[in-house]
PDB file of C-alpha atoms in Angstrom:
ATOM      1  CA  UNK A   1      79.697 154.738 113.983  1.00 46.00           C
ATOM      2  CA  UNK A   2      82.376 152.130 113.937  1.00 49.00           C
ATOM      3  CA  UNK A   3      80.837 149.422 116.452  1.00 53.00           C
ATOM      4  CA  UNK A   4      84.341 148.092 117.156  1.00 56.00           C
ATOM      5  CA  UNK A   5      85.464 151.377 118.760  1.00 65.00           C
ATOM      6  CA  UNK A   6      82.637 151.410 121.338  1.00 83.00           C
ATOM      7  CA  UNK A   7      83.114 148.799 124.214  1.00 91.00           C
ATOM      8  CA  UNK A   8      80.198 146.238 124.881  1.00 95.00           C
ATOM      9  CA  UNK A   9      78.673 146.322 128.355  1.00 96.00           C
ATOM     10  CA  UNK A  10      76.222 143.569 129.559  1.00 97.00           C
ATOM     11  CA  UNK A  11      74.116 144.359 132.490  1.00 97.00           C
ATOM     12  CA  UNK A  12      70.769 143.487 134.049  1.00 96.00           C
ATOM     13  CA  UNK A  13      67.747 145.046 132.462  1.00 96.00           C
ATOM     14  CA  UNK A  14      65.809 147.754 134.316  1.00 94.00           C
ATOM     15  CA  UNK A  15      62.356 149.202 133.854  1.00 93.00           C
ATOM     16  CA  UNK A  16      63.794 152.064 131.837  1.00 95.00           C
ATOM     17  CA  UNK A  17      65.014 149.669 129.178  1.00 96.00           C
ATOM     18  CA  UNK A  18      61.495 148.144 128.560  1.00 96.00           C
ATOM     19  CA  UNK A  19      60.784 150.270 125.400  1.00 97.00           C
ATOM     20  CA  UNK A  20      64.124 149.691 123.649  1.00 98.00           C
ATOM     21  CA  UNK A  21      64.146 145.869 124.631  1.00 97.00           C
ATOM     22  CA  UNK A  22      60.723 145.505 123.001  1.00 97.00           C
ATOM     23  CA  UNK A  23      61.652 147.478 119.840  1.00 97.00           C
ATOM     24  CA  UNK A  24      64.584 144.913 119.583  1.00 97.00           C
ATOM     25  CA  UNK A  25      62.318 142.055 120.277  1.00 97.00           C
ATOM     26  CA  UNK A  26      59.788 143.218 117.477  1.00 97.00           C
ATOM     27  CA  UNK A  27      62.495 143.924 115.038  1.00 96.00           C
ATOM     28  CA  UNK A  28      64.099 140.663 115.757  1.00 95.00           C
ATOM     29  CA  UNK A  29      60.911 138.643 115.297  1.00 96.00           C
ATOM     30  CA  UNK A  30      60.182 140.773 111.919  1.00 96.00           C
ATOM     31  CA  UNK A  31      63.761 139.954 110.590  1.00 95.00           C
ATOM     32  CA  UNK A  32      64.381 136.226 111.866  1.00 95.00           C
ATOM     33  CA  UNK A  33      61.010 134.891 111.132  1.00 96.00           C
ATOM     34  CA  UNK A  34      60.069 136.642 107.726  1.00 95.00           C
ATOM     35  CA  UNK A  35      58.988 133.569 105.590  1.00 94.00           C
ATOM     36  CA  UNK A  36      58.611 131.285 108.686  1.00 95.00           C
ATOM     37  CA  UNK A  37      55.501 132.883 110.332  1.00 96.00           C
ATOM     38  CA  UNK A  38      52.378 134.657 108.944  1.00 96.00           C
ATOM     39  CA  UNK A  39      53.516 138.025 107.558  1.00 96.00           C
ATOM     40  CA  UNK A  40      50.399 139.755 108.771  1.00 96.00           C
ATOM     41  CA  UNK A  41      51.099 138.608 112.234  1.00 97.00           C
ATOM     42  CA  UNK A  42      54.748 139.997 111.930  1.00 97.00           C
ATOM     43  CA  UNK A  43      53.601 143.171 110.599  1.00 97.00           C
ATOM     44  CA  UNK A  44      51.009 143.713 113.347  1.00 97.00           C
ATOM     45  CA  UNK A  45      53.659 143.249 116.136  1.00 96.00           C
ATOM     46  CA  UNK A  46      53.777 146.218 118.498  1.00 96.00           C
ATOM     47  CA  UNK A  47      56.700 147.354 120.503  1.00 96.00           C
ATOM     48  CA  UNK A  48      54.451 149.557 122.315  1.00 96.00           C
ATOM     49  CA  UNK A  49      52.158 146.687 123.576  1.00 95.00           C
ATOM     50  CA  UNK A  50      55.186 144.582 124.198  1.00 95.00           C
ATOM     51  CA  UNK A  51      56.729 147.053 126.345  1.00 96.00           C
ATOM     52  CA  UNK A  52      53.577 147.361 128.655  1.00 95.00           C
ATOM     53  CA  UNK A  53      53.682 143.654 129.024  1.00 93.00           C
ATOM     54  CA  UNK A  54      57.435 143.663 129.626  1.00 93.00           C
ATOM     55  CA  UNK A  55      57.141 146.464 132.235  1.00 93.00           C
ATOM     56  CA  UNK A  56      54.452 144.514 134.174  1.00 91.00           C
ATOM     57  CA  UNK A  57      56.283 141.206 134.114  1.00 89.00           C
ATOM     58  CA  UNK A  58      59.528 142.915 135.277  1.00 87.00           C
ATOM     59  CA  UNK A  59      57.880 144.771 138.047  1.00 86.00           C
ATOM     60  CA  UNK A  60      55.833 141.742 139.368  1.00 85.00           C
ATOM     61  CA  UNK A  61      58.596 139.029 138.787  1.00 77.00           C
ATOM     62  CA  UNK A  62      59.823 137.025 141.499  1.00 79.00           C
ATOM     63  CA  UNK A  63      63.550 137.259 140.563  1.00 79.00           C
ATOM     64  CA  UNK A  64      63.568 133.877 138.848  1.00 84.00           C
ATOM     65  CA  UNK A  65      63.698 135.268 135.484  1.00 90.00           C
ATOM     66  CA  UNK A  66      67.007 137.378 134.576  1.00 93.00           C
ATOM     67  CA  UNK A  67      66.773 139.811 131.914  1.00 96.00           C
ATOM     68  CA  UNK A  68      70.054 141.222 130.455  1.00 97.00           C
ATOM     69  CA  UNK A  69      70.845 143.957 127.931  1.00 98.00           C
ATOM     70  CA  UNK A  70      73.867 144.497 125.931  1.00 97.00           C
ATOM     71  CA  UNK A  71      74.867 148.302 125.270  1.00 97.00           C
ATOM     72  CA  UNK A  72      77.255 149.894 123.068  1.00 94.00           C
ATOM     73  CA  UNK A  73      77.960 153.344 124.321  1.00 90.00           C
ATOM     74  CA  UNK A  74      74.478 154.661 125.262  1.00 91.00           C
ATOM     75  CA  UNK A  75      72.427 152.418 123.176  1.00 95.00           C
ATOM     76  CA  UNK A  76      70.974 148.773 123.870  1.00 97.00           C
ATOM     77  CA  UNK A  77      71.705 146.597 121.008  1.00 97.00           C
ATOM     78  CA  UNK A  78      70.671 143.308 122.478  1.00 97.00           C
ATOM     79  CA  UNK A  79      68.614 141.331 125.071  1.00 97.00           C
ATOM     80  CA  UNK A  80      68.585 138.051 126.595  1.00 97.00           C
ATOM     81  CA  UNK A  81      66.292 136.365 129.068  1.00 96.00           C
ATOM     82  CA  UNK A  82      66.683 133.158 130.895  1.00 95.00           C
ATOM     83  CA  UNK A  83      65.288 131.398 133.864  1.00 91.00           C
ATOM     84  CA  UNK A  84      64.043 127.930 134.925  1.00 90.00           C
ATOM     85  CA  UNK A  85      63.006 125.489 132.354  1.00 91.00           C
ATOM     86  CA  UNK A  86      59.432 125.244 131.559  1.00 77.00           C
ATOM     87  CA  UNK A  87      57.709 121.743 130.958  1.00 72.00           C
ATOM     88  CA  UNK A  88      54.525 123.141 129.939  1.00 65.00           C
ATOM     89  CA  UNK A  89      53.686 125.516 132.678  1.00 64.00           C
ATOM     90  CA  UNK A  90      55.882 123.515 135.315  1.00 65.00           C
ATOM     91  CA  UNK A  91      59.317 124.984 136.196  1.00 66.00           C
ATOM     92  CA  UNK A  92      61.920 122.267 136.428  1.00 72.00           C
ATOM     93  CA  UNK A  93      65.400 122.494 137.975  1.00 78.00           C
ATOM     94  CA  UNK A  94      67.031 123.113 134.777  1.00 89.00           C
ATOM     95  CA  UNK A  95      67.598 126.371 132.941  1.00 94.00           C
ATOM     96  CA  UNK A  96      66.082 127.791 129.859  1.00 95.00           C
ATOM     97  CA  UNK A  97      67.112 130.499 127.592  1.00 96.00           C
ATOM     98  CA  UNK A  98      63.874 132.126 126.796  1.00 95.00           C
ATOM     99  CA  UNK A  99      65.116 134.645 124.321  1.00 95.00           C
ATOM    100  CA  UNK A 100      68.137 136.359 122.791  1.00 97.00           C
ATOM    101  CA  UNK A 101      67.579 139.016 120.332  1.00 96.00           C
ATOM    102  CA  UNK A 102      69.852 141.866 118.621  1.00 95.00           C
ATOM    103  CA  UNK A 103      68.942 144.781 116.843  1.00 95.00           C
ATOM    104  CA  UNK A 104      69.213 143.513 113.336  1.00 93.00           C
ATOM    105  CA  UNK A 105      71.431 146.360 112.416  1.00 92.00           C
ATOM    106  CA  UNK A 106      73.990 145.111 115.035  1.00 93.00           C
ATOM    107  CA  UNK A 107      74.173 141.321 113.790  1.00 90.00           C
ATOM    108  CA  UNK A 108      77.818 140.241 113.033  1.00 87.00           C
ATOM    109  CA  UNK A 109      79.193 143.129 115.270  1.00 87.00           C
ATOM    110  CA  UNK A 110      80.487 141.043 118.182  1.00 89.00           C
ATOM    111  CA  UNK A 111      77.354 141.383 120.428  1.00 94.00           C
ATOM    112  CA  UNK A 112      75.600 138.000 120.258  1.00 95.00           C
ATOM    113  CA  UNK A 113      78.356 135.872 121.576  1.00 96.00           C
ATOM    114  CA  UNK A 114      79.394 137.842 124.617  1.00 96.00           C
ATOM    115  CA  UNK A 115      75.592 138.227 125.466  1.00 97.00           C
ATOM    116  CA  UNK A 116      75.290 134.423 125.199  1.00 97.00           C
ATOM    117  CA  UNK A 117      78.369 133.828 127.210  1.00 97.00           C
ATOM    118  CA  UNK A 118      76.894 135.957 130.140  1.00 97.00           C
ATOM    119  CA  UNK A 119      73.792 134.245 129.827  1.00 96.00           C
ATOM    120  CA  UNK A 120      75.274 130.818 130.250  1.00 96.00           C
ATOM    121  CA  UNK A 121      77.576 131.975 132.862  1.00 95.00           C
ATOM    122  CA  UNK A 122      74.457 133.282 134.914  1.00 94.00           C
ATOM    123  CA  UNK A 123      72.880 129.955 134.435  1.00 93.00           C
ATOM    124  CA  UNK A 124      75.743 128.054 135.855  1.00 93.00           C
ATOM    125  CA  UNK A 125      76.068 130.616 138.584  1.00 92.00           C
ATOM    126  CA  UNK A 126      72.357 129.847 139.627  1.00 89.00           C
ATOM    127  CA  UNK A 127      73.343 126.243 139.939  1.00 90.00           C
ATOM    128  CA  UNK A 128      71.939 124.611 136.779  1.00 91.00           C
ATOM    129  CA  UNK A 129      73.817 121.768 135.114  1.00 91.00           C
ATOM    130  CA  UNK A 130      72.246 122.368 131.632  1.00 93.00           C
ATOM    131  CA  UNK A 131      70.364 124.878 129.581  1.00 96.00           C
ATOM    132  CA  UNK A 132      67.529 124.291 126.995  1.00 96.00           C
ATOM    133  CA  UNK A 133      66.306 126.595 124.350  1.00 97.00           C
ATOM    134  CA  UNK A 134      63.585 126.451 121.639  1.00 96.00           C
ATOM    135  CA  UNK A 135      64.216 127.521 118.093  1.00 97.00           C
ATOM    136  CA  UNK A 136      61.875 127.692 115.077  1.00 97.00           C
ATOM    137  CA  UNK A 137      63.169 124.913 112.744  1.00 96.00           C
ATOM    138  CA  UNK A 138      63.684 127.110 109.673  1.00 95.00           C
ATOM    139  CA  UNK A 139      65.683 129.621 111.343  1.00 96.00           C
ATOM    140  CA  UNK A 140      69.106 128.628 110.019  1.00 96.00           C
ATOM    141  CA  UNK A 141      70.972 131.659 111.305  1.00 95.00           C
ATOM    142  CA  UNK A 142      69.823 131.145 115.013  1.00 96.00           C
ATOM    143  CA  UNK A 143      70.564 127.508 114.812  1.00 97.00           C
ATOM    144  CA  UNK A 144      74.090 128.013 113.414  1.00 96.00           C
ATOM    145  CA  UNK A 145      74.530 130.580 116.310  1.00 96.00           C
ATOM    146  CA  UNK A 146      73.437 128.193 118.839  1.00 97.00           C
ATOM    147  CA  UNK A 147      75.495 125.364 117.670  1.00 98.00           C
ATOM    148  CA  UNK A 148      78.452 127.518 117.737  1.00 96.00           C
ATOM    149  CA  UNK A 149      77.716 128.293 121.214  1.00 96.00           C
ATOM    150  CA  UNK A 150      77.873 124.620 122.066  1.00 97.00           C
ATOM    151  CA  UNK A 151      73.980 123.702 121.806  1.00 98.00           C
ATOM    152  CA  UNK A 152      72.843 120.496 120.131  1.00 98.00           C
ATOM    153  CA  UNK A 153      69.315 119.534 119.020  1.00 97.00           C
ATOM    154  CA  UNK A 154      68.158 116.911 121.388  1.00 96.00           C
ATOM    155  CA  UNK A 155      65.429 115.371 119.381  1.00 94.00           C
ATOM    156  CA  UNK A 156      62.227 117.152 121.023  1.00 94.00           C
ATOM    157  CA  UNK A 157      60.092 119.138 118.714  1.00 95.00           C
ATOM    158  CA  UNK A 158      56.794 120.967 119.184  1.00 94.00           C
ATOM    159  CA  UNK A 159      54.840 123.114 116.950  1.00 93.00           C
ATOM    160  CA  UNK A 160      53.873 126.725 118.117  1.00 88.00           C
ATOM    161  CA  UNK A 161      50.837 128.250 116.876  1.00 94.00           C
ATOM    162  CA  UNK A 162      51.058 131.628 115.312  1.00 94.00           C
ATOM    163  CA  UNK A 163      47.891 133.134 113.771  1.00 93.00           C
ATOM    164  CA  UNK A 164      46.594 129.532 113.163  1.00 93.00           C
ATOM    165  CA  UNK A 165      49.716 128.374 111.556  1.00 94.00           C
ATOM    166  CA  UNK A 166      51.660 125.694 113.270  1.00 95.00           C
ATOM    167  CA  UNK A 167      55.460 126.726 113.250  1.00 96.00           C
ATOM    168  CA  UNK A 168      57.786 123.858 114.077  1.00 96.00           C
ATOM    169  CA  UNK A 169      60.325 124.474 117.031  1.00 96.00           C
ATOM    170  CA  UNK A 170      63.239 122.220 117.931  1.00 97.00           C
ATOM    171  CA  UNK A 171      64.743 122.018 121.377  1.00 96.00           C
ATOM    172  CA  UNK A 172      68.391 122.454 121.880  1.00 98.00           C
ATOM    173  CA  UNK A 173      70.561 121.707 125.031  1.00 97.00           C
ATOM    174  CA  UNK A 174      73.809 122.591 126.258  1.00 97.00           C
ATOM    175  CA  UNK A 175      75.565 121.148 129.364  1.00 95.00           C
ATOM    176  CA  UNK A 176      77.161 123.749 131.747  1.00 92.00           C
ATOM    177  CA  UNK A 177      80.188 123.835 133.842  1.00 80.00           C
ATOM    178  CA  UNK A 178      80.452 125.577 137.090  1.00 64.00           C
TER     179      UNK A 178
END
């Protein structure tokens, strides 16, 4: 299939999308974090288990988290989630991009940029002045993508524990215009 021939559509995620979104998330983790997180952890990720958790969160959500999917034709090829910035477990008045993943087969096909633009548009429409995200320090591909989207590292770093291994994350921020 020629990806350019199919128009891209970005829409809110619905319960029926959870299996595919979880597959994309697991494939995304296995692709992006190879060599950055324990391989046994990555190999053990289960799209089925993730989908069950995702369905429960979506069904019980209070509407503060926005999940978007990117579709080409009838296939979901990307997913993004955003909501209030979390300072620990405390939500603040700022926004956070919790996740943005593409099916690795659809990298560099014109999906990531419009999905990011729609996520940022939604953050601004919700009244936020800035949006934060956390990225694994060694994930050079993602860091380049975020920097091209106008994000900059703000100096905050925290380790994220994965199977007993500390994985350093860097916080990025971008100012929004409404």
